[in-house]
PDB file of C-alpha atoms and ligand atoms in Angstrom:
ATOM      1  CA  UNK A  29      11.104  14.976  -0.273  1.00 93.00           C
ATOM      2  CA  UNK A  30       8.337  14.579   2.311  1.00 97.00           C
ATOM      3  CA  UNK A  31       6.124  11.555   1.850  1.00 98.00           C
ATOM      4  CA  UNK A  32       3.169  10.479   3.964  1.00 97.00           C
ATOM      5  CA  UNK A  33       2.768   6.728   4.353  1.00 97.00           C
ATOM      6  CA  UNK A  34      -0.591   5.330   5.364  1.00 96.00           C
ATOM      7  CA  UNK A  35      -1.273   1.685   6.227  1.00 96.00           C
ATOM      8  CA  UNK A  36      -3.216  -0.388   8.682  1.00 93.00           C
ATOM      9  CA  UNK A  37      -0.469  -0.292  11.293  1.00 92.00           C
ATOM     10  CA  UNK A  38       2.785   1.454  12.085  1.00 93.00           C
ATOM     11  CA  UNK A  39       4.655  -1.773  11.399  1.00 95.00           C
ATOM     12  CA  UNK A  40       3.128  -1.983   7.891  1.00 96.00           C
ATOM     13  CA  UNK A  41       4.004   1.668   7.316  1.00 96.00           C
ATOM     14  CA  UNK A  42       7.645   0.982   8.134  1.00 96.00           C
ATOM     15  CA  UNK A  43       7.694  -1.766   5.475  1.00 98.00           C
ATOM     16  CA  UNK A  44       6.028   0.450   2.890  1.00 98.00           C
ATOM     17  CA  UNK A  45       8.481   3.284   3.622  1.00 97.00           C
ATOM     18  CA  UNK A  46      11.447   1.009   2.793  1.00 98.00           C
ATOM     19  CA  UNK A  47       9.822  -0.047  -0.488  1.00 98.00           C
ATOM     20  CA  UNK A  48       9.194   3.584  -1.401  1.00 98.00           C
ATOM     21  CA  UNK A  49      12.856   4.345  -0.621  1.00 97.00           C
ATOM     22  CA  UNK A  50      13.915   1.553  -2.979  1.00 97.00           C
ATOM     23  CA  UNK A  51      11.734   2.822  -5.830  1.00 97.00           C
ATOM     24  CA  UNK A  52      12.042   6.606  -5.675  1.00 97.00           C
ATOM     25  CA  UNK A  53      15.329   8.103  -6.804  1.00 93.00           C
ATOM     26  CA  UNK A  54      15.266  10.894  -4.225  1.00 93.00           C
ATOM     27  CA  UNK A  55      15.708  10.437  -0.467  1.00 95.00           C
ATOM     28  CA  UNK A  56      12.440  10.615   1.416  1.00 95.00           C
ATOM     29  CA  UNK A  57      11.407  11.875   4.809  1.00 97.00           C
ATOM     30  CA  UNK A  58       8.289  10.218   6.199  1.00 95.00           C
ATOM     31  CA  UNK A  59       5.534  12.403   7.595  1.00 93.00           C
ATOM     32  CA  UNK A  60       3.739  11.067  10.643  1.00 85.00           C
ATOM     33  CA  UNK A  61       0.004  11.240  10.021  1.00 88.00           C
ATOM     34  CA  UNK A  62      -0.663  10.624  13.712  1.00 79.00           C
ATOM     35  CA  UNK A  63      -3.580   8.257  13.386  1.00 81.00           C
ATOM     36  CA  UNK A  64      -5.177   7.481  16.713  1.00 79.00           C
ATOM     37  CA  UNK A  65      -7.353   4.667  15.392  1.00 81.00           C
ATOM     38  CA  UNK A  66      -6.040   1.834  13.265  1.00 85.00           C
ATOM     39  CA  UNK A  67      -7.363  -0.909  11.074  1.00 89.00           C
ATOM     40  CA  UNK A  68      -8.619  -1.534   7.569  1.00 93.00           C
ATOM     41  CA  UNK A  69     -12.280  -0.659   8.143  1.00 93.00           C
ATOM     42  CA  UNK A  70     -11.443   2.763   9.524  1.00 93.00           C
ATOM     43  CA  UNK A  71      -8.984   3.359   6.723  1.00 94.00           C
ATOM     44  CA  UNK A  72     -11.417   2.422   3.963  1.00 96.00           C
ATOM     45  CA  UNK A  73     -14.383   4.165   5.585  1.00 95.00           C
ATOM     46  CA  UNK A  74     -12.835   7.547   6.346  1.00 93.00           C
ATOM     47  CA  UNK A  75      -9.144   7.752   7.254  1.00 95.00           C
ATOM     48  CA  UNK A  76      -7.843   7.504   3.711  1.00 96.00           C
ATOM     49  CA  UNK A  77      -9.881  10.437   2.437  1.00 96.00           C
ATOM     50  CA  UNK A  78      -9.363  12.564   5.570  1.00 95.00           C
ATOM     51  CA  UNK A  79      -5.590  12.021   5.496  1.00 95.00           C
ATOM     52  CA  UNK A  80      -5.455  12.645   1.765  1.00 95.00           C
ATOM     53  CA  UNK A  81      -7.219  15.987   2.291  1.00 93.00           C
ATOM     54  CA  UNK A  82      -4.860  16.814   5.125  1.00 93.00           C
ATOM     55  CA  UNK A  83      -1.852  16.126   2.878  1.00 93.00           C
ATOM     56  CA  UNK A  84      -3.320  18.026  -0.059  1.00 90.00           C
ATOM     57  CA  UNK A  85      -3.328  21.231   1.963  1.00 87.00           C
ATOM     58  CA  UNK A  86       0.235  20.818   3.208  1.00 90.00           C
ATOM     59  CA  UNK A  87       2.341  22.014   0.274  1.00 87.00           C
ATOM     60  CA  UNK A  88       5.531  20.549   1.734  1.00 91.00           C
ATOM     61  CA  UNK A  89       4.107  17.013   1.455  1.00 94.00           C
ATOM     62  CA  UNK A  90       5.056  15.729  -1.976  1.00 94.00           C
ATOM     63  CA  UNK A  91       3.003  12.567  -2.020  1.00 95.00           C
ATOM     64  CA  UNK A  92       0.810  10.111  -0.172  1.00 97.00           C
ATOM     65  CA  UNK A  93       1.451   6.360  -0.251  1.00 98.00           C
ATOM     66  CA  UNK A  94      -1.148   3.890   0.932  1.00 98.00           C
ATOM     67  CA  UNK A  95      -0.870   0.099   1.013  1.00 98.00           C
ATOM     68  CA  UNK A  96      -3.526  -2.192   2.436  1.00 97.00           C
ATOM     69  CA  UNK A  97      -3.879  -5.915   3.062  1.00 97.00           C
ATOM     70  CA  UNK A  98      -6.408  -7.891   1.001  1.00 98.00           C
ATOM     71  CA  UNK A  99      -6.854 -10.464   3.771  1.00 97.00           C
ATOM     72  CA  UNK A 100      -9.201 -13.039   2.233  1.00 97.00           C
ATOM     73  CA  UNK A 101     -10.845 -10.483  -0.027  1.00 96.00           C
ATOM     74  CA  UNK A 102     -10.360 -10.111  -3.754  1.00 97.00           C
ATOM     75  CA  UNK A 103      -6.832  -9.857  -5.188  1.00 97.00           C
ATOM     76  CA  UNK A 104      -6.168  -6.869  -7.423  1.00 98.00           C
ATOM     77  CA  UNK A 105      -5.670  -7.236 -11.178  1.00 98.00           C
ATOM     78  CA  UNK A 106      -3.830  -4.425 -12.971  1.00 96.00           C
ATOM     79  CA  UNK A 107      -4.980  -5.611 -16.409  1.00 96.00           C
ATOM     80  CA  UNK A 108      -8.651  -5.640 -15.381  1.00 97.00           C
ATOM     81  CA  UNK A 109      -8.624  -2.143 -13.968  1.00 97.00           C
ATOM     82  CA  UNK A 110      -8.405   1.281 -15.533  1.00 97.00           C
ATOM     83  CA  UNK A 111      -6.467   3.795 -13.504  1.00 96.00           C
ATOM     84  CA  UNK A 112      -3.718   6.369 -13.484  1.00 91.00           C
ATOM     85  CA  UNK A 113      -2.627   8.457 -10.486  1.00 89.00           C
ATOM     86  CA  UNK A 114      -3.629  11.668 -12.270  1.00 84.00           C
ATOM     87  CA  UNK A 115      -7.019  10.385 -13.410  1.00 85.00           C
ATOM     88  CA  UNK A 116      -9.407  13.317 -13.216  1.00 79.00           C
ATOM     89  CA  UNK A 117     -12.749  11.842 -14.122  1.00 87.00           C
ATOM     90  CA  UNK A 118     -14.560   8.979 -12.477  1.00 91.00           C
ATOM     91  CA  UNK A 119     -15.890   7.979 -15.911  1.00 91.00           C
ATOM     92  CA  UNK A 120     -12.390   6.976 -16.949  1.00 92.00           C
ATOM     93  CA  UNK A 121     -11.938   4.809 -13.855  1.00 95.00           C
ATOM     94  CA  UNK A 122     -12.642   1.070 -13.751  1.00 97.00           C
ATOM     95  CA  UNK A 123     -12.288  -1.195 -10.711  1.00 98.00           C
ATOM     96  CA  UNK A 124     -10.873  -4.660 -11.387  1.00 98.00           C
ATOM     97  CA  UNK A 125     -13.550  -6.085  -9.091  1.00 97.00           C
ATOM     98  CA  UNK A 126     -16.156  -4.538  -6.794  1.00 96.00           C
ATOM     99  CA  UNK A 127     -14.566  -6.215  -3.751  1.00 97.00           C
ATOM    100  CA  UNK A 128     -10.990  -5.121  -4.465  1.00 98.00           C
ATOM    101  CA  UNK A 129      -9.714  -2.879  -1.659  1.00 98.00           C
ATOM    102  CA  UNK A 130      -7.111  -1.204  -3.850  1.00 98.00           C
ATOM    103  CA  UNK A 131      -9.686  -0.259  -6.457  1.00 98.00           C
ATOM    104  CA  UNK A 132     -11.907   0.956  -3.626  1.00 98.00           C
ATOM    105  CA  UNK A 133      -9.141   3.372  -2.550  1.00 98.00           C
ATOM    106  CA  UNK A 134      -8.459   4.400  -6.117  1.00 97.00           C
ATOM    107  CA  UNK A 135     -12.114   5.257  -6.616  1.00 97.00           C
ATOM    108  CA  UNK A 136     -12.109   7.302  -3.414  1.00 97.00           C
ATOM    109  CA  UNK A 137      -9.015   9.139  -4.582  1.00 95.00           C
ATOM    110  CA  UNK A 138     -10.533  10.055  -7.962  1.00 94.00           C
ATOM    111  CA  UNK A 139     -13.727  11.193  -6.207  1.00 94.00           C
ATOM    112  CA  UNK A 140     -11.854  13.596  -3.905  1.00 92.00           C
ATOM    113  CA  UNK A 141     -10.565  15.485  -6.984  1.00 87.00           C
ATOM    114  CA  UNK A 142      -7.662  16.566  -4.788  1.00 85.00           C
ATOM    115  CA  UNK A 143      -5.120  16.612  -7.577  1.00 73.00           C
ATOM    116  CA  UNK A 144      -7.154  19.298  -9.332  1.00 72.00           C
ATOM    117  CA  UNK A 145      -7.769  21.315  -6.196  1.00 66.00           C
ATOM    118  CA  UNK A 146      -4.099  21.801  -5.510  1.00 60.00           C
ATOM    119  CA  UNK A 147      -3.602  23.000  -9.087  1.00 61.00           C
ATOM    120  CA  UNK A 148      -6.375  25.593  -8.639  1.00 63.00           C
ATOM    121  CA  UNK A 149      -4.587  26.908  -5.577  1.00 66.00           C
ATOM    122  CA  UNK A 150      -1.327  26.924  -7.571  1.00 71.00           C
ATOM    123  CA  UNK A 151       0.198  24.400  -5.210  1.00 73.00           C
ATOM    124  CA  UNK A 152       2.225  21.492  -6.582  1.00 78.00           C
ATOM    125  CA  UNK A 153      -0.025  18.494  -7.220  1.00 84.00           C
ATOM    126  CA  UNK A 154      -0.197  15.954  -4.398  1.00 90.00           C
ATOM    127  CA  UNK A 155       1.139  12.670  -5.741  1.00 93.00           C
ATOM    128  CA  UNK A 156      -0.564   9.399  -4.890  1.00 96.00           C
ATOM    129  CA  UNK A 157       0.648   5.803  -4.935  1.00 97.00           C
ATOM    130  CA  UNK A 158      -1.286   2.783  -3.723  1.00 98.00           C
ATOM    131  CA  UNK A 159      -0.822  -0.950  -3.468  1.00 98.00           C
ATOM    132  CA  UNK A 160      -2.393  -4.134  -2.123  1.00 98.00           C
ATOM    133  CA  UNK A 161      -0.751  -7.120  -0.416  1.00 98.00           C
ATOM    134  CA  UNK A 162      -2.177 -10.666  -0.540  1.00 98.00           C
ATOM    135  CA  UNK A 163      -3.117 -11.726   2.018  1.00 98.00           C
ATOM    136  CA  UNK A 164      -1.039  -9.230   4.027  1.00 97.00           C
ATOM    137  CA  UNK A 165       2.136  -7.234   3.678  1.00 98.00           C
ATOM    138  CA  UNK A 166       4.079  -9.771   5.766  1.00 97.00           C
ATOM    139  CA  UNK A 167       4.014 -11.940   2.622  1.00 98.00           C
ATOM    140  CA  UNK A 168       6.384  -9.445   0.981  1.00 98.00           C
ATOM    141  CA  UNK A 169       8.799  -9.979   3.868  1.00 98.00           C
ATOM    142  CA  UNK A 170       8.932 -13.718   3.075  1.00 98.00           C
ATOM    143  CA  UNK A 171       9.674 -13.285  -0.633  1.00 98.00           C
ATOM    144  CA  UNK A 172      12.414 -15.610  -1.799  1.00 95.00           C
ATOM    145  CA  UNK A 173      12.142 -17.918   1.238  1.00 96.00           C
ATOM    146  CA  UNK A 174      10.450 -21.335   1.419  1.00 95.00           C
ATOM    147  CA  UNK A 175       7.576 -19.678   3.351  1.00 95.00           C
ATOM    148  CA  UNK A 176       7.015 -17.161   0.571  1.00 95.00           C
ATOM    149  CA  UNK A 177       3.829 -17.177  -1.484  1.00 97.00           C
ATOM    150  CA  UNK A 178       3.773 -15.031  -4.596  1.00 98.00           C
ATOM    151  CA  UNK A 179       0.606 -13.603  -6.161  1.00 98.00           C
ATOM    152  CA  UNK A 180       0.185 -16.349  -8.777  1.00 97.00           C
ATOM    153  CA  UNK A 181       0.529 -19.028  -6.126  1.00 97.00           C
ATOM    154  CA  UNK A 182      -1.854 -17.187  -3.802  1.00 98.00           C
ATOM    155  CA  UNK A 183      -4.496 -16.846  -6.515  1.00 97.00           C
ATOM    156  CA  UNK A 184      -4.264 -20.587  -7.169  1.00 98.00           C
ATOM    157  CA  UNK A 185      -4.908 -21.620  -3.560  1.00 98.00           C
ATOM    158  CA  UNK A 186      -8.321 -22.856  -2.473  1.00 98.00           C
ATOM    159  CA  UNK A 187     -10.248 -21.092   0.299  1.00 97.00           C
ATOM    160  CA  UNK A 188      -8.992 -23.381   3.039  1.00 98.00           C
ATOM    161  CA  UNK A 189      -5.364 -23.051   1.988  1.00 98.00           C
ATOM    162  CA  UNK A 190      -5.760 -19.272   1.816  1.00 98.00           C
ATOM    163  CA  UNK A 191      -7.208 -19.112   5.270  1.00 97.00           C
ATOM    164  CA  UNK A 192      -4.484 -21.298   6.702  1.00 97.00           C
ATOM    165  CA  UNK A 193      -1.691 -19.218   5.146  1.00 97.00           C
ATOM    166  CA  UNK A 194      -3.352 -15.957   6.189  1.00 96.00           C
ATOM    167  CA  UNK A 195      -3.513 -17.220   9.758  1.00 94.00           C
ATOM    168  CA  UNK A 196       0.135 -18.345   9.729  1.00 96.00           C
ATOM    169  CA  UNK A 197       2.000 -15.596   7.921  1.00 96.00           C
ATOM    170  CA  UNK A 198       2.306 -13.098  10.788  1.00 94.00           C
ATOM    171  CA  UNK A 199       3.460 -15.815  13.148  1.00 95.00           C
ATOM    172  CA  UNK A 200       6.111 -16.925  10.645  1.00 96.00           C
ATOM    173  CA  UNK A 201       7.478 -13.381  10.531  1.00 96.00           C
ATOM    174  CA  UNK A 202       7.050 -12.235  14.123  1.00 95.00           C
ATOM    175  CA  UNK A 203       6.759 -15.458  16.174  1.00 94.00           C
ATOM    176  CA  UNK A 204       5.449 -14.574  19.625  1.00 91.00           C
ATOM    177  CA  UNK A 205       6.819 -11.023  19.594  1.00 90.00           C
ATOM    178  CA  UNK A 206       4.216  -8.554  20.800  1.00 86.00           C
ATOM    179  CA  UNK A 207       6.072  -5.281  21.233  1.00 92.00           C
ATOM    180  CA  UNK A 208       5.498  -2.698  18.501  1.00 92.00           C
ATOM    181  CA  UNK A 209       9.117  -1.455  18.365  1.00 95.00           C
ATOM    182  CA  UNK A 210      10.563  -4.933  18.069  1.00 95.00           C
ATOM    183  CA  UNK A 211       8.032  -5.919  15.394  1.00 96.00           C
ATOM    184  CA  UNK A 212       8.805  -2.806  13.433  1.00 96.00           C
ATOM    185  CA  UNK A 213      12.539  -3.481  13.713  1.00 96.00           C
ATOM    186  CA  UNK A 214      12.125  -7.069  12.447  1.00 96.00           C
ATOM    187  CA  UNK A 215       9.870  -5.952   9.637  1.00 97.00           C
ATOM    188  CA  UNK A 216      12.382  -3.269   8.567  1.00 97.00           C
ATOM    189  CA  UNK A 217      15.317  -5.689   8.703  1.00 97.00           C
ATOM    190  CA  UNK A 218      13.390  -8.244   6.645  1.00 97.00           C
ATOM    191  CA  UNK A 219      12.266  -5.875   3.912  1.00 98.00           C
ATOM    192  CA  UNK A 220      15.706  -4.323   3.612  1.00 98.00           C
ATOM    193  CA  UNK A 221      17.127  -7.848   3.272  1.00 98.00           C
ATOM    194  CA  UNK A 222      14.520  -8.846   0.658  1.00 98.00           C
ATOM    195  CA  UNK A 223      15.166  -5.706  -1.395  1.00 98.00           C
ATOM    196  CA  UNK A 224      18.929  -6.257  -1.046  1.00 98.00           C
ATOM    197  CA  UNK A 225      18.781  -9.849  -2.271  1.00 97.00           C
ATOM    198  CA  UNK A 226      15.960  -9.877  -4.845  1.00 98.00           C
ATOM    199  CA  UNK A 227      16.115  -6.249  -5.834  1.00 97.00           C
ATOM    200  CA  UNK A 228      12.964  -4.218  -6.276  1.00 97.00           C
ATOM    201  CA  UNK A 229      12.600  -5.822  -9.750  1.00 97.00           C
ATOM    202  CA  UNK A 230      12.699  -9.329  -8.325  1.00 97.00           C
ATOM    203  CA  UNK A 231      10.184  -8.411  -5.662  1.00 97.00           C
ATOM    204  CA  UNK A 232       7.998  -6.782  -8.280  1.00 97.00           C
ATOM    205  CA  UNK A 233       7.994  -9.934 -10.414  1.00 97.00           C
ATOM    206  CA  UNK A 234       6.590 -11.949  -7.467  1.00 98.00           C
ATOM    207  CA  UNK A 235       3.819  -9.419  -6.818  1.00 98.00           C
ATOM    208  CA  UNK A 236       3.134  -7.856 -10.226  1.00 98.00           C
ATOM    209  CA  UNK A 237      -0.391  -6.657  -9.391  1.00 98.00           C
ATOM    210  CA  UNK A 238      -0.422  -5.489  -5.760  1.00 98.00           C
ATOM    211  CA  UNK A 239       3.161  -4.249  -5.548  1.00 98.00           C
ATOM    212  CA  UNK A 240       3.328  -3.566  -9.272  1.00 98.00           C
ATOM    213  CA  UNK A 241       0.442  -1.110  -8.855  1.00 98.00           C
ATOM    214  CA  UNK A 242       2.352   0.756  -6.150  1.00 98.00           C
ATOM    215  CA  UNK A 243       5.464   0.833  -8.263  1.00 97.00           C
ATOM    216  CA  UNK A 244       3.678   2.090 -11.372  1.00 97.00           C
ATOM    217  CA  UNK A 245       2.170   4.915  -9.368  1.00 97.00           C
ATOM    218  CA  UNK A 246       5.494   5.845  -7.762  1.00 97.00           C
ATOM    219  CA  UNK A 247       7.323   5.793 -11.073  1.00 95.00           C
ATOM    220  CA  UNK A 248       4.857   8.370 -12.375  1.00 92.00           C
ATOM    221  CA  UNK A 249       5.959  10.853  -9.665  1.00 90.00           C
ATOM    222  CA  UNK A 250       8.355  13.574 -10.775  1.00 71.00           C
TER     223      UNK A 250
HETATM  224 ZN1   ZN B 330      -0.752  -5.590   8.482  1.00 57.17          ZN
HETATM  225 ZN1   ZN B 331      -8.366  -3.902  -8.038  1.00 57.17          ZN
END
């Protein structure tokens, strides 16, 4: 099954791909979306919608997965939002918070009406799955270690503590490593190790909103 993974960086995409592999029952082949520009602002402003449209017109692509970092912005709350991956009307959608990046992407997805368009053209519906990491996806790599911070802990930190952890987390994972390939390799090793030790259930319990959202969406794929 071909799956397109979209994140702020190629390293993040490698992490997300491993999580998708752990959740979906079928083997996946990742499609390279060949982004020339990177970063959260570009992704939120235009890349998400343009890549989603690209995928929607490629019938061999089964689904699109997108995970973004919250940084110091709002955490996502599943219970405060109203969403399903096949939501057709924007009236049925509710963001958990106006500053939530995940709910921002969800809104954009509903507004594209891509799921419907594929049906009109008698193509299989493009599946969507999205998640949010606090403060960044590297936190998922540290799950189960003494440097790990789960969502409940993160939400209980004050602004200064949040900033300090946000600034440290990448260094904890990658140290001084700069090279993309090496970073991707470390990230892949770490996430495979985390999934192997905690299981996807254990990981999901630590991040019930941001990773839980991704998992709920993926489990609705057939
Ligand atoms: Zn990142
Ligand atoms: Zn949200």
